[in-house]
mmCIF file of C-alpha atoms and ligand atoms in Angstrom:
data_model
loop_
_atom_site.group_PDB
_atom_site.id
_atom_site.type_symbol
_atom_site.label_atom_id
_atom_site.label_comp_id
_atom_site.label_asym_id
_atom_site.label_seq_id
_atom_site.Cartn_x
_atom_site.Cartn_y
_atom_site.Cartn_z
ATOM 1 C CA MET A 1 111.751 70.800 155.086
ATOM 2 C CA LYS A 2 108.704 69.217 156.277
ATOM 3 C CA LEU A 3 106.027 67.143 153.758
ATOM 4 C CA LYS A 4 103.454 69.894 155.239
ATOM 5 C CA TYR A 5 105.366 72.770 153.784
ATOM 6 C CA LEU A 6 106.320 71.083 150.609
ATOM 7 C CA LEU A 7 102.818 69.680 149.538
ATOM 8 C CA PRO A 8 101.266 73.294 149.117
ATOM 9 C CA ILE A 9 104.136 74.453 147.173
ATOM 10 C CA ALA A 10 104.026 71.378 144.920
ATOM 11 C CA PHE A 11 100.577 72.228 144.499
ATOM 12 C CA ILE A 12 100.862 75.887 143.270
ATOM 13 C CA ALA A 13 103.433 74.870 140.845
ATOM 14 C CA LEU A 14 101.238 72.228 139.545
ATOM 15 C CA PHE A 15 98.425 74.555 139.385
ATOM 16 C CA PHE A 16 100.509 77.490 137.767
ATOM 17 C CA SER A 17 102.134 74.884 135.189
ATOM 18 C CA CYS A 18 98.651 73.719 134.382
ATOM 19 C CA SER A 19 97.035 76.959 133.836
ATOM 20 C CA THR A 20 100.164 78.363 131.548
ATOM 21 C CA ASP A 21 99.088 75.643 129.248
ATOM 22 C CA ASN A 22 95.446 76.795 129.211
ATOM 23 C CA ASP A 23 94.525 78.136 125.672
ATOM 24 C CA ASP A 24 92.570 80.893 127.315
ATOM 25 C CA ASP A 25 96.121 82.510 128.239
ATOM 26 C CA ALA A 26 97.451 82.507 124.486
ATOM 27 C CA ILE A 27 94.399 83.906 123.363
ATOM 28 C CA VAL A 28 94.150 87.060 126.102
ATOM 29 C CA ASN A 29 97.912 87.432 124.955
ATOM 30 C CA GLU A 30 96.848 88.071 121.527
ATOM 31 C CA THR A 31 94.937 91.013 121.961
ATOM 32 C CA GLU A 32 97.136 92.559 124.536
ATOM 33 C CA GLY A 33 97.195 96.523 123.760
ATOM 34 C CA LEU A 34 94.449 96.353 121.962
ATOM 35 C CA GLU A 35 90.777 97.730 123.240
ATOM 36 C CA LEU A 36 87.402 95.948 122.236
ATOM 37 C CA ILE A 37 85.658 98.186 119.640
ATOM 38 C CA GLN A 38 82.364 96.351 119.418
ATOM 39 C CA THR A 39 81.271 92.464 119.264
ATOM 40 C CA ILE A 40 78.867 91.299 116.569
ATOM 41 C CA ILE A 41 76.744 88.412 116.872
ATOM 42 C CA ASN A 42 75.979 86.173 113.855
ATOM 43 C CA ASN A 43 73.892 83.273 115.096
ATOM 44 C CA ASN A 44 76.858 80.765 116.063
ATOM 45 C CA GLN A 45 79.481 82.894 115.811
ATOM 46 C CA THR A 46 80.993 86.308 117.539
ATOM 47 C CA ILE A 47 83.003 88.760 115.753
ATOM 48 C CA GLU A 48 85.039 90.899 117.713
ATOM 49 C CA LEU A 49 86.623 94.221 116.515
ATOM 50 C CA TYR A 50 89.831 95.841 117.891
ATOM 51 C CA ASN A 51 91.995 99.013 117.771
ATOM 52 C CA GLU A 52 94.291 100.683 119.548
ATOM 53 C CA LYS A 53 91.671 103.314 120.915
ATOM 54 C CA GLY A 54 88.499 100.986 121.353
ATOM 55 C CA MET A 55 86.487 103.104 118.883
ATOM 56 C CA PHE A 56 86.342 104.056 115.245
ATOM 57 C CA GLU A 57 87.296 107.340 114.179
ATOM 58 C CA THR A 58 87.526 109.383 110.693
ATOM 59 C CA GLY A 59 90.757 108.833 109.214
ATOM 60 C CA TYR A 60 92.957 105.518 109.141
ATOM 61 C CA ASN A 61 91.795 102.695 111.241
ATOM 62 C CA LEU A 62 93.921 99.601 111.995
ATOM 63 C CA VAL A 63 91.599 96.853 112.954
ATOM 64 C CA SER A 64 92.047 93.759 114.545
ATOM 65 C CA LEU A 65 89.185 90.982 114.043
ATOM 66 C CA ARG A 66 88.484 87.591 115.890
ATOM 67 C CA ILE A 67 85.799 85.274 115.440
ATOM 68 C CA LYS A 68 84.436 83.200 118.097
ATOM 69 C CA ASP A 69 82.595 79.546 117.626
ATOM 70 C CA ASN A 70 79.954 80.142 120.247
ATOM 71 C CA THR A 71 79.070 76.388 120.488
ATOM 72 C CA THR A 72 83.073 75.411 121.567
ATOM 73 C CA ASP A 73 84.067 78.844 123.063
ATOM 74 C CA SER A 74 87.131 78.812 120.635
ATOM 75 C CA TYR A 75 88.563 81.202 118.297
ATOM 76 C CA ILE A 76 88.592 80.310 114.203
ATOM 77 C CA GLU A 77 91.863 80.236 113.251
ATOM 78 C CA ASP A 78 91.627 79.449 109.659
ATOM 79 C CA ALA A 79 88.825 81.750 108.363
ATOM 80 C CA THR A 80 88.908 84.026 105.601
ATOM 81 C CA LEU A 81 87.269 87.516 105.903
ATOM 82 C CA SER A 82 86.322 90.776 103.682
ATOM 83 C CA TRP A 83 84.315 93.556 104.868
ATOM 84 C CA MET A 84 82.227 96.702 103.465
ATOM 85 C CA PRO A 85 81.978 99.727 105.457
ATOM 86 C CA MET A 86 79.091 101.479 104.134
ATOM 87 C CA MET A 87 77.672 105.182 105.003
ATOM 88 C CA GLN A 88 74.207 105.926 104.316
ATOM 89 C CA MET A 89 73.543 109.366 103.379
ATOM 90 C CA PRO A 90 70.403 111.381 103.049
ATOM 91 C CA THR A 91 70.270 111.001 98.853
ATOM 92 C CA MET A 92 73.141 108.244 98.363
ATOM 93 C CA GLU A 93 75.256 105.517 99.925
ATOM 94 C CA HIS A 94 79.244 105.404 99.827
ATOM 95 C CA SER A 95 81.702 103.038 101.132
ATOM 96 C CA SER A 96 85.448 104.078 101.973
ATOM 97 C CA PRO A 97 89.027 103.033 101.084
ATOM 98 C CA LYS A 98 90.023 99.880 102.820
ATOM 99 C CA SER A 99 92.646 97.250 102.839
ATOM 100 C CA THR A 100 92.126 93.275 102.262
ATOM 101 C CA ILE A 101 91.871 91.162 105.621
ATOM 102 C CA THR A 102 94.578 88.950 106.590
ATOM 103 C CA LYS A 103 96.392 87.016 109.560
ATOM 104 C CA ALA A 104 97.833 89.308 111.579
ATOM 105 C CA LEU A 105 101.530 88.565 111.892
ATOM 106 C CA GLY A 106 102.900 86.229 114.300
ATOM 107 C CA LYS A 107 99.139 85.564 115.436
ATOM 108 C CA ASP A 108 96.672 82.528 115.756
ATOM 109 C CA THR A 109 93.521 84.028 116.221
ATOM 110 C CA VAL A 110 93.746 87.663 115.186
ATOM 111 C CA TYR A 111 93.038 89.081 111.373
ATOM 112 C CA GLU A 112 93.990 92.209 110.442
ATOM 113 C CA GLY A 113 92.868 95.378 107.673
ATOM 114 C CA PHE A 114 92.497 99.043 107.664
ATOM 115 C CA ILE A 115 89.686 101.150 107.122
ATOM 116 C CA ILE A 116 89.755 104.876 106.271
ATOM 117 C CA TYR A 117 86.550 106.732 107.366
ATOM 118 C CA GLN A 118 86.241 110.044 105.240
ATOM 119 C CA MET A 119 83.338 111.371 106.947
ATOM 120 C CA THR A 120 80.920 111.196 109.691
ATOM 121 C CA ASN A 121 78.093 112.687 111.417
ATOM 122 C CA THR A 122 78.388 114.670 114.163
ATOM 123 C CA ASP A 123 76.542 112.150 116.173
ATOM 124 C CA ALA A 124 78.949 109.141 115.110
ATOM 125 C CA SER A 125 76.036 107.775 113.038
ATOM 126 C CA GLY A 126 75.782 107.101 109.372
ATOM 127 C CA TRP A 127 78.022 103.907 109.187
ATOM 128 C CA SER A 128 77.449 100.202 109.154
ATOM 129 C CA LEU A 129 79.974 97.306 108.488
ATOM 130 C CA THR A 130 79.518 94.305 106.367
ATOM 131 C CA LEU A 131 81.651 91.060 107.295
ATOM 132 C CA ASN A 132 81.710 88.530 104.888
ATOM 133 C CA TYR A 133 83.889 85.494 106.212
ATOM 134 C CA THR A 134 84.322 81.796 105.378
ATOM 135 C CA ILE A 135 84.667 78.601 107.765
ATOM 136 C CA ASP A 136 85.222 75.569 106.757
ATOM 137 C CA GLY A 137 83.767 76.058 103.328
ATOM 138 C CA THR A 138 80.707 78.134 104.707
ATOM 139 C CA ASP A 139 79.891 81.349 103.820
ATOM 140 C CA TYR A 140 78.636 83.800 106.434
ATOM 141 C CA SER A 141 77.545 87.525 106.164
ATOM 142 C CA VAL A 142 76.583 89.861 109.099
ATOM 143 C CA THR A 143 75.810 93.671 108.794
ATOM 144 C CA GLU A 144 76.078 95.793 111.861
ATOM 145 C CA THR A 145 75.558 99.548 112.622
ATOM 146 C CA ILE A 146 78.868 100.976 113.982
ATOM 147 C CA SER A 147 79.672 104.465 115.436
ATOM 148 C CA VAL A 148 82.459 106.534 113.725
ATOM 149 C CA PHE A 149 83.704 109.780 115.813
ATOM 150 C CA GLN A 150 85.181 112.715 114.227
ATOM 151 C CA TYR A 151 88.601 112.790 114.872
ATOM 152 C CA GLU A 152 89.640 116.471 116.484
ATOM 153 C CA ASN A 153 91.947 117.747 113.644
ATOM 154 C CA GLN A 154 91.933 117.055 109.700
ATOM 155 C CA ASN A 155 93.610 113.519 109.136
ATOM 156 C CA THR A 156 92.025 112.909 105.968
ATOM 157 C CA ALA A 157 91.301 115.042 102.977
ATOM 158 C CA THR A 158 88.441 114.273 100.223
ATOM 159 C CA PHE A 159 89.285 116.476 97.107
ATOM 160 C CA MET A 160 88.467 116.765 93.516
ATOM 161 C CA SER A 161 91.637 117.142 91.562
ATOM 162 C CA SER A 162 92.146 119.229 88.171
ATOM 163 C CA ASP A 163 91.994 115.992 86.597
ATOM 164 C CA GLY A 164 88.192 115.797 87.683
ATOM 165 C CA SER A 165 88.780 113.248 89.833
ATOM 166 C CA ASN A 166 88.180 112.474 93.507
ATOM 167 C CA TYR A 167 90.782 111.603 96.009
ATOM 168 C CA ILE A 168 91.092 110.804 99.702
ATOM 169 C CA LEU A 169 94.317 111.366 101.160
ATOM 170 C CA ALA A 170 94.592 109.861 104.957
ATOM 171 C CA LEU A 171 97.423 110.735 107.331
ATOM 172 C CA ILE A 172 98.982 107.335 108.766
ATOM 173 C CA GLU A 173 102.146 108.618 110.344
ATOM 174 C CA PRO A 174 103.574 110.390 112.687
ATOM 175 C CA LYS A 175 101.074 108.407 115.216
ATOM 176 C CA ASP A 176 103.057 109.986 118.070
ATOM 177 C CA PRO A 177 104.979 113.179 116.718
ATOM 178 C CA SER A 178 108.078 114.512 118.537
ATOM 179 C CA ILE A 179 110.116 117.388 118.184
ATOM 180 C CA ALA A 180 112.327 115.773 115.336
ATOM 181 C CA VAL A 181 112.227 114.660 111.602
ATOM 182 C CA ASN A 182 109.203 112.381 111.866
ATOM 183 C CA GLU A 183 108.733 109.566 109.442
ATOM 184 C CA MET A 184 105.183 110.604 107.581
ATOM 185 C CA LYS A 185 103.077 108.206 105.767
ATOM 186 C CA VAL A 186 99.915 108.835 104.196
ATOM 187 C CA GLY A 187 97.536 106.593 102.093
ATOM 188 C CA LEU A 188 96.299 107.876 98.576
ATOM 189 C CA PHE A 189 93.273 106.352 97.221
ATOM 190 C CA LYS A 190 91.285 107.466 93.912
ATOM 191 C CA MET A 191 87.306 107.627 94.547
ATOM 192 C CA GLU A 192 86.556 105.366 91.172
ATOM 193 C CA ASN A 193 82.996 105.063 92.032
ATOM 194 C CA MET A 194 80.730 105.162 95.447
ATOM 195 C CA MET A 195 82.008 102.123 96.404
ATOM 196 C CA THR A 196 85.574 101.208 94.552
ATOM 197 C CA PHE A 197 88.688 103.074 96.087
ATOM 198 C CA PRO A 198 91.968 101.904 94.371
ATOM 199 C CA VAL A 199 95.221 102.743 95.865
ATOM 200 C CA VAL A 200 96.682 105.643 93.479
ATOM 201 C CA GLU A 201 100.465 104.594 92.693
ATOM 202 C CA ASP A 202 103.725 106.499 91.540
ATOM 203 C CA TYR A 203 102.229 109.999 92.258
ATOM 204 C CA THR A 204 104.582 112.588 94.101
ATOM 205 C CA ILE A 205 103.081 114.796 97.372
ATOM 206 C CA ALA A 206 105.100 118.010 97.902
ATOM 207 C CA LEU A 207 105.239 118.620 101.837
ATOM 208 C CA ASP A 208 105.453 122.208 103.239
ATOM 209 C CA PRO A 209 104.649 122.060 107.338
ATOM 210 C CA ARG A 210 103.774 125.292 108.960
ATOM 211 C CA MET A 211 102.801 126.709 112.117
ATOM 212 C CA PRO A 212 99.811 129.443 111.397
ATOM 213 C CA GLY A 213 99.913 130.546 114.902
ATOM 214 C CA MET A 214 103.793 131.469 114.913
ATOM 215 C CA GLY A 215 104.191 133.725 111.695
ATOM 216 C CA ASN A 216 103.517 130.686 109.323
ATOM 217 C CA HIS A 217 107.416 129.350 110.024
ATOM 218 C CA SER A 218 108.350 126.159 108.646
ATOM 219 C CA SER A 219 110.636 123.771 109.507
ATOM 220 C CA PRO A 220 114.024 122.583 107.830
ATOM 221 C CA ASN A 221 115.105 118.955 105.936
ATOM 222 C CA ASN A 222 111.526 118.167 104.961
ATOM 223 C CA THR A 223 111.304 115.921 102.087
ATOM 224 C CA ASP A 224 108.291 115.477 99.704
ATOM 225 C CA LEU A 225 106.602 111.960 100.036
ATOM 226 C CA THR A 226 106.854 109.255 96.979
ATOM 227 C CA TYR A 227 105.148 105.793 96.519
ATOM 228 C CA ASN A 228 106.941 102.627 98.264
ATOM 229 C CA ASN A 229 104.909 99.695 96.038
ATOM 230 C CA ALA A 230 106.026 97.371 98.934
ATOM 231 C CA ASP A 231 103.079 98.242 100.982
ATOM 232 C CA ASN A 232 101.194 100.741 98.524
ATOM 233 C CA PHE A 233 101.436 104.128 100.818
ATOM 234 C CA TYR A 234 103.395 107.191 100.583
ATOM 235 C CA TYR A 235 106.190 108.389 102.606
ATOM 236 C CA GLY A 236 108.598 111.109 103.445
ATOM 237 C CA ASP A 237 110.084 113.334 106.235
ATOM 238 C CA LEU A 238 108.295 115.690 108.242
ATOM 239 C CA SER A 239 110.314 117.818 110.585
ATOM 240 C CA LEU A 240 108.680 119.236 113.598
ATOM 241 C CA THR A 241 110.743 121.716 115.387
ATOM 242 C CA MET A 242 108.659 122.322 117.980
ATOM 243 C CA THR A 243 105.106 121.212 119.919
ATOM 244 C CA GLY A 244 101.673 122.915 118.630
ATOM 245 C CA TYR A 245 99.073 122.873 116.074
ATOM 246 C CA TRP A 246 100.752 122.398 112.341
ATOM 247 C CA LYS A 247 99.494 122.983 108.973
ATOM 248 C CA LEU A 248 100.734 119.897 106.498
ATOM 249 C CA ASN A 249 100.411 121.637 103.343
ATOM 250 C CA LEU A 250 100.463 119.455 100.374
ATOM 251 C CA LYS A 251 100.694 119.439 96.731
ATOM 252 C CA LEU A 252 99.915 116.495 94.739
ATOM 253 C CA MET A 253 101.331 115.680 91.504
ATOM 254 C CA ASN A 254 100.877 112.761 88.955
ATOM 255 C CA THR A 255 103.332 111.012 87.043
ATOM 256 C CA ASN A 256 103.823 113.764 84.398
ATOM 257 C CA ASP A 257 104.489 116.153 87.311
ATOM 258 C CA ASP A 258 101.033 117.757 86.562
ATOM 259 C CA VAL A 259 99.672 119.531 89.839
ATOM 260 C CA LEU A 260 96.218 118.011 90.417
ATOM 261 C CA LYS A 261 95.304 119.809 93.600
ATOM 262 C CA GLY A 262 97.517 122.318 96.157
ATOM 263 C CA GLU A 263 99.302 125.231 95.876
ATOM 264 C CA ASP A 264 102.782 126.782 97.211
ATOM 265 C CA VAL A 265 102.596 128.574 99.943
ATOM 266 C CA THR A 266 104.065 131.926 99.902
ATOM 267 C CA GLU A 267 103.525 135.821 101.636
ATOM 268 C CA GLU A 268 100.564 136.219 100.037
ATOM 269 C CA ASN A 269 99.434 132.632 100.053
ATOM 270 C CA GLU A 270 99.283 131.355 103.640
ATOM 271 C CA SER A 271 97.834 127.845 103.024
ATOM 272 C CA SER A 272 97.504 125.035 100.399
ATOM 273 C CA SER A 273 93.841 123.939 99.529
ATOM 274 C CA LEU A 274 95.325 120.455 100.394
ATOM 275 C CA TYR A 275 96.062 119.993 103.947
ATOM 276 C CA LEU A 276 96.253 117.726 106.765
ATOM 277 C CA GLU A 277 96.922 119.022 110.545
ATOM 278 C CA LEU A 278 98.691 117.906 113.445
ATOM 279 C CA GLU A 279 98.886 118.781 116.691
ATOM 280 C CA PHE A 280 100.966 117.588 119.796
HETATM 281 CU CU1 CU B 1 79.460 109.979 103.508
#
Protein backbone atom coordinates (compact mmCIF):
# COMPACT_ATOMS: atom_id res chain seq x y z
CA MET A 1 0.00 0.00 0.00
CA LYS A 2 1.19 3.45 -0.84
CA LEU A 3 1.95 6.01 1.80
CA LYS A 4 -0.81 8.36 0.63
CA TYR A 5 -3.37 5.67 1.57
CA LEU A 6 -1.70 4.71 4.79
CA LEU A 7 -1.47 8.21 6.19
CA PRO A 8 -5.22 8.89 6.39
CA ILE A 9 -5.74 5.48 8.00
CA ALA A 10 -3.06 6.18 10.56
CA PHE A 11 -4.58 9.57 11.19
CA ILE A 12 -8.07 8.12 11.66
CA ALA A 13 -6.73 5.45 14.01
CA LEU A 14 -4.90 8.07 16.03
CA PHE A 15 -7.97 10.31 16.15
CA PHE A 16 -10.25 7.55 17.43
CA SER A 17 -7.79 6.20 19.95
CA CYS A 18 -7.44 9.71 21.36
CA SER A 19 -11.15 10.27 21.57
CA THR A 20 -11.75 7.02 23.45
CA ASP A 21 -9.37 8.26 26.13
CA ASN A 22 -11.37 11.44 26.37
CA ASP A 23 -13.17 11.92 29.70
CA ASP A 24 -16.37 13.03 27.99
CA ASP A 25 -16.98 9.56 26.60
CA ALA A 26 -16.74 7.98 30.01
CA ILE A 27 -19.16 10.55 31.40
CA VAL A 28 -21.72 10.03 28.64
CA ASN A 29 -21.66 6.27 29.32
CA GLU A 30 -22.42 6.77 33.01
CA THR A 31 -25.94 8.04 32.30
CA GLU A 32 -26.71 5.59 29.48
CA GLY A 33 -30.33 4.45 29.65
CA LEU A 34 -31.30 7.40 31.83
CA GLU A 35 -33.32 10.47 30.88
CA LEU A 36 -32.69 13.92 32.26
CA ILE A 37 -35.47 15.12 34.55
CA GLN A 38 -34.11 18.54 35.40
CA THR A 39 -30.96 20.54 35.98
CA ILE A 40 -30.58 22.77 39.02
CA ILE A 41 -27.99 25.52 38.89
CA ASN A 42 -26.46 26.57 42.20
CA ASN A 43 -23.78 29.22 41.60
CA ASN A 44 -20.70 27.26 40.58
CA GLN A 45 -22.40 23.85 40.37
CA THR A 46 -25.02 22.33 38.13
CA ILE A 47 -26.94 19.38 39.56
CA GLU A 48 -28.45 16.97 37.07
CA LEU A 49 -31.37 14.73 38.04
CA TYR A 50 -32.11 11.60 36.00
CA ASN A 51 -34.39 8.57 36.00
CA GLU A 52 -35.61 6.07 33.41
CA LYS A 53 -38.58 8.13 32.26
CA GLY A 54 -37.13 11.64 32.56
CA MET A 55 -39.94 12.75 34.87
CA PHE A 56 -41.06 12.44 38.47
CA GLU A 57 -44.32 10.55 39.00
CA THR A 58 -46.30 9.65 42.09
CA GLY A 59 -45.01 6.47 43.69
CA TYR A 60 -41.48 5.08 43.80
CA ASN A 61 -38.84 7.06 41.86
CA LEU A 62 -35.27 5.80 41.56
CA VAL A 63 -33.23 8.95 40.96
CA SER A 64 -29.67 9.36 39.67
CA LEU A 65 -27.78 12.60 40.32
CA ARG A 66 -24.59 14.22 39.08
CA ILE A 67 -22.91 17.44 40.18
CA LYS A 68 -20.94 19.40 37.60
CA ASP A 69 -18.32 21.97 38.53
CA ASN A 70 -19.20 24.79 36.15
CA THR A 71 -15.69 26.25 36.25
CA THR A 72 -13.84 23.11 35.20
CA ASP A 73 -16.81 21.55 33.36
CA SER A 74 -16.11 18.25 35.13
CA TYR A 75 -18.27 16.04 37.35
CA ILE A 76 -17.63 15.79 41.09
CA GLU A 77 -16.67 12.26 42.16
CA ASP A 78 -16.38 12.63 45.93
CA ALA A 79 -19.39 14.64 47.10
CA THR A 80 -21.71 13.68 49.95
CA LEU A 81 -25.37 14.47 49.33
CA SER A 82 -28.71 14.46 51.10
CA TRP A 83 -32.13 15.66 50.04
CA MET A 84 -35.50 16.77 51.34
CA PRO A 85 -38.56 16.67 49.10
CA MET A 86 -41.35 18.93 50.34
CA MET A 87 -44.97 19.37 49.33
CA GLN A 88 -46.61 22.69 50.07
CA MET A 89 -50.33 22.24 50.73
CA PRO A 90 -52.95 24.90 51.47
CA THR A 91 -52.77 24.49 55.25
CA MET A 92 -49.51 22.59 55.86
CA GLU A 93 -46.40 21.15 54.30
CA HIS A 94 -45.04 17.63 54.39
CA SER A 95 -42.17 15.55 53.07
CA SER A 96 -42.18 11.97 51.73
CA PRO A 97 -40.36 8.66 52.21
CA LYS A 98 -36.86 8.79 50.76
CA SER A 99 -33.55 6.95 50.90
CA THR A 100 -30.09 8.24 51.61
CA ILE A 101 -28.01 9.15 48.54
CA THR A 102 -25.01 6.95 47.76
CA LYS A 103 -22.61 6.55 44.86
CA ALA A 104 -24.18 4.37 42.18
CA LEU A 105 -22.58 0.94 41.96
CA GLY A 106 -19.65 0.87 39.55
CA LYS A 107 -19.95 4.55 38.62
CA ASP A 108 -17.59 7.47 39.21
CA THR A 109 -19.85 10.49 38.75
CA VAL A 110 -23.38 9.20 39.43
CA TYR A 111 -25.11 9.19 42.82
CA GLU A 112 -28.36 7.38 43.48
CA GLY A 113 -31.36 7.22 45.80
CA PHE A 114 -35.14 6.97 45.79
CA ILE A 115 -38.05 9.23 46.63
CA ILE A 116 -41.67 8.06 47.03
CA TYR A 117 -44.08 10.86 46.19
CA GLN A 118 -47.33 9.86 47.91
CA MET A 119 -49.47 12.52 46.21
CA THR A 120 -49.40 15.49 43.86
CA ASN A 121 -51.60 18.22 42.46
CA THR A 122 -53.40 17.53 39.16
CA ASP A 123 -51.15 20.05 37.37
CA ALA A 124 -48.00 18.34 38.80
CA SER A 125 -47.33 21.32 41.08
CA GLY A 126 -46.81 21.48 44.83
CA TRP A 127 -43.38 19.89 45.29
CA SER A 128 -39.91 21.27 45.81
CA LEU A 129 -36.61 19.48 46.33
CA THR A 130 -33.83 20.68 48.61
CA LEU A 131 -30.37 19.26 47.93
CA ASN A 132 -27.64 19.57 50.53
CA TYR A 133 -24.16 18.53 49.48
CA THR A 134 -20.56 18.81 50.57
CA ILE A 135 -17.58 19.12 48.23
CA ASP A 136 -14.05 19.26 49.65
CA GLY A 137 -15.34 20.25 53.08
CA THR A 138 -17.60 23.06 51.84
CA ASP A 139 -21.37 22.77 52.36
CA TYR A 140 -23.87 23.83 49.70
CA SER A 141 -27.65 23.87 49.62
CA VAL A 142 -30.20 24.58 46.93
CA THR A 143 -33.99 24.36 46.75
CA GLU A 144 -35.84 24.15 43.47
CA THR A 145 -39.43 23.62 42.37
CA ILE A 146 -40.01 20.23 40.76
CA SER A 147 -42.93 18.72 38.82
CA VAL A 148 -44.48 15.47 40.05
CA PHE A 149 -47.01 13.94 37.68
CA GLN A 150 -49.88 11.69 38.74
CA TYR A 151 -49.23 8.07 37.76
CA GLU A 152 -52.26 6.52 36.03
CA ASN A 153 -52.78 3.64 38.49
CA GLN A 154 -52.65 3.46 42.27
CA ASN A 155 -49.00 2.50 42.76
CA THR A 156 -48.86 3.95 46.26
CA ALA A 157 -51.30 3.93 49.19
CA THR A 158 -51.41 6.25 52.18
CA PHE A 159 -53.64 5.01 54.99
CA MET A 160 -54.44 5.11 58.68
CA SER A 161 -54.22 1.73 60.37
CA SER A 162 -56.19 0.30 63.27
CA ASP A 163 -53.27 1.19 65.59
CA GLY A 164 -53.87 4.88 64.79
CA SER A 165 -50.64 5.31 62.82
CA ASN A 166 -50.39 6.46 59.22
CA TYR A 167 -48.45 4.39 56.71
CA ILE A 168 -47.28 4.73 53.12
CA LEU A 169 -47.02 1.65 50.91
CA ALA A 170 -45.41 1.86 47.47
CA LEU A 171 -45.20 -0.65 44.63
CA ILE A 172 -41.64 -1.01 43.26
CA GLU A 173 -41.71 -4.28 41.31
CA PRO A 174 -42.83 -5.66 38.93
CA LYS A 175 -41.93 -2.71 36.71
CA ASP A 176 -42.55 -4.75 33.56
CA PRO A 177 -45.13 -7.40 34.54
CA SER A 178 -45.55 -10.52 32.46
CA ILE A 179 -47.88 -13.54 32.38
CA ALA A 180 -45.90 -15.45 34.97
CA VAL A 181 -45.12 -15.50 38.66
CA ASN A 182 -43.57 -12.03 39.05
CA GLU A 183 -41.42 -10.91 41.94
CA MET A 184 -43.40 -8.28 43.82
CA LYS A 185 -41.44 -5.70 45.80
CA VAL A 186 -42.94 -2.92 47.92
CA GLY A 187 -41.69 -0.32 50.38
CA LEU A 188 -43.54 0.25 53.67
CA PHE A 189 -43.02 3.42 55.71
CA LYS A 190 -44.57 4.82 58.84
CA MET A 191 -45.58 8.47 58.83
CA GLU A 192 -44.01 9.38 62.16
CA ASN A 193 -44.73 13.06 61.50
CA MET A 194 -44.91 15.34 58.45
CA MET A 195 -41.14 15.15 57.89
CA THR A 196 -40.10 11.66 59.05
CA PHE A 197 -41.01 8.37 57.36
CA PRO A 198 -38.99 5.47 58.81
CA VAL A 199 -39.02 2.00 57.23
CA VAL A 200 -41.42 -0.44 58.92
CA GLU A 201 -39.67 -3.72 59.67
CA ASP A 202 -40.89 -7.30 60.01
CA TYR A 203 -44.59 -6.81 59.22
CA THR A 204 -46.38 -9.13 56.78
CA ILE A 205 -48.44 -8.08 53.76
CA ALA A 206 -51.01 -10.65 52.60
CA LEU A 207 -51.56 -10.61 48.83
CA ASP A 208 -54.74 -11.49 46.89
CA PRO A 209 -54.59 -10.26 43.26
CA ARG A 210 -57.93 -10.10 41.42
CA MET A 211 -59.30 -9.13 38.04
CA PRO A 212 -62.44 -7.09 38.81
CA GLY A 213 -63.33 -6.95 35.10
CA MET A 214 -63.49 -10.74 34.87
CA GLY A 215 -65.64 -12.02 37.71
CA ASN A 216 -63.01 -10.95 40.22
CA HIS A 217 -60.98 -14.09 39.57
CA SER A 218 -57.70 -14.66 41.37
CA SER A 219 -54.56 -16.55 40.38
CA PRO A 220 -52.64 -19.51 41.82
CA ASN A 221 -49.27 -19.60 43.59
CA ASN A 222 -49.21 -16.13 45.12
CA THR A 223 -47.28 -15.67 48.35
CA ASP A 224 -47.58 -13.06 51.07
CA LEU A 225 -44.88 -10.38 51.22
CA THR A 226 -42.25 -10.56 53.93
CA TYR A 227 -39.57 -8.14 55.06
CA ASN A 228 -36.03 -8.44 53.74
CA ASN A 229 -33.59 -6.80 56.15
CA ALA A 230 -30.83 -6.73 53.52
CA ASP A 231 -32.50 -3.90 51.59
CA ASN A 232 -35.48 -2.92 53.81
CA PHE A 233 -38.14 -3.83 51.25
CA TYR A 234 -40.93 -6.44 51.24
CA TYR A 235 -40.98 -9.32 48.75
CA GLY A 236 -43.52 -11.89 47.60
CA ASP A 237 -44.70 -13.83 44.54
CA LEU A 238 -47.33 -12.18 42.35
CA SER A 239 -48.99 -14.53 39.90
CA LEU A 240 -50.50 -12.88 36.81
CA THR A 241 -52.36 -15.31 34.54
CA MET A 242 -53.39 -12.82 31.84
CA THR A 243 -52.87 -9.24 30.68
CA GLY A 244 -55.25 -6.50 31.79
CA TYR A 245 -56.16 -4.64 34.95
CA TRP A 246 -55.29 -6.29 38.26
CA LYS A 247 -56.23 -5.12 41.72
CA LEU A 248 -53.63 -6.26 44.22
CA ASN A 249 -55.71 -6.64 47.38
CA LEU A 250 -53.55 -6.42 50.48
CA LYS A 251 -53.79 -6.92 54.21
CA LEU A 252 -51.16 -5.48 56.52
CA MET A 253 -50.23 -7.41 59.65
CA ASN A 254 -47.86 -6.27 62.40
CA THR A 255 -45.32 -8.50 64.17
CA ASN A 256 -48.09 -9.85 66.47
CA ASP A 257 -50.14 -10.77 63.39
CA ASP A 258 -52.77 -8.13 64.23
CA VAL A 259 -54.45 -6.86 61.07
CA LEU A 260 -53.67 -3.15 60.80
CA LYS A 261 -55.42 -2.50 57.51
CA GLY A 262 -57.31 -4.41 54.81
CA GLU A 263 -59.92 -7.18 54.60
CA ASP A 264 -60.24 -10.60 52.96
CA VAL A 265 -61.80 -10.68 49.51
CA THR A 266 -65.00 -12.76 49.63
CA GLU A 267 -68.25 -13.21 47.68
CA GLU A 268 -69.72 -10.31 49.65
CA ASN A 269 -66.57 -8.18 49.78
CA GLU A 270 -65.04 -7.77 46.33
CA SER A 271 -62.09 -5.62 47.39
CA SER A 272 -59.82 -4.88 50.33
CA SER A 273 -59.67 -1.27 51.54
CA LEU A 274 -55.87 -1.60 51.11
CA TYR A 275 -54.79 -2.27 47.55
CA LEU A 276 -52.42 -1.36 44.75
CA GLU A 277 -53.17 -1.45 41.04
CA LEU A 278 -51.37 -2.82 38.03
CA GLU A 279 -52.16 -2.91 34.32
CA PHE A 280 -50.20 -4.49 31.48
CU1 LIG B 1 -49.51 16.70 50.02
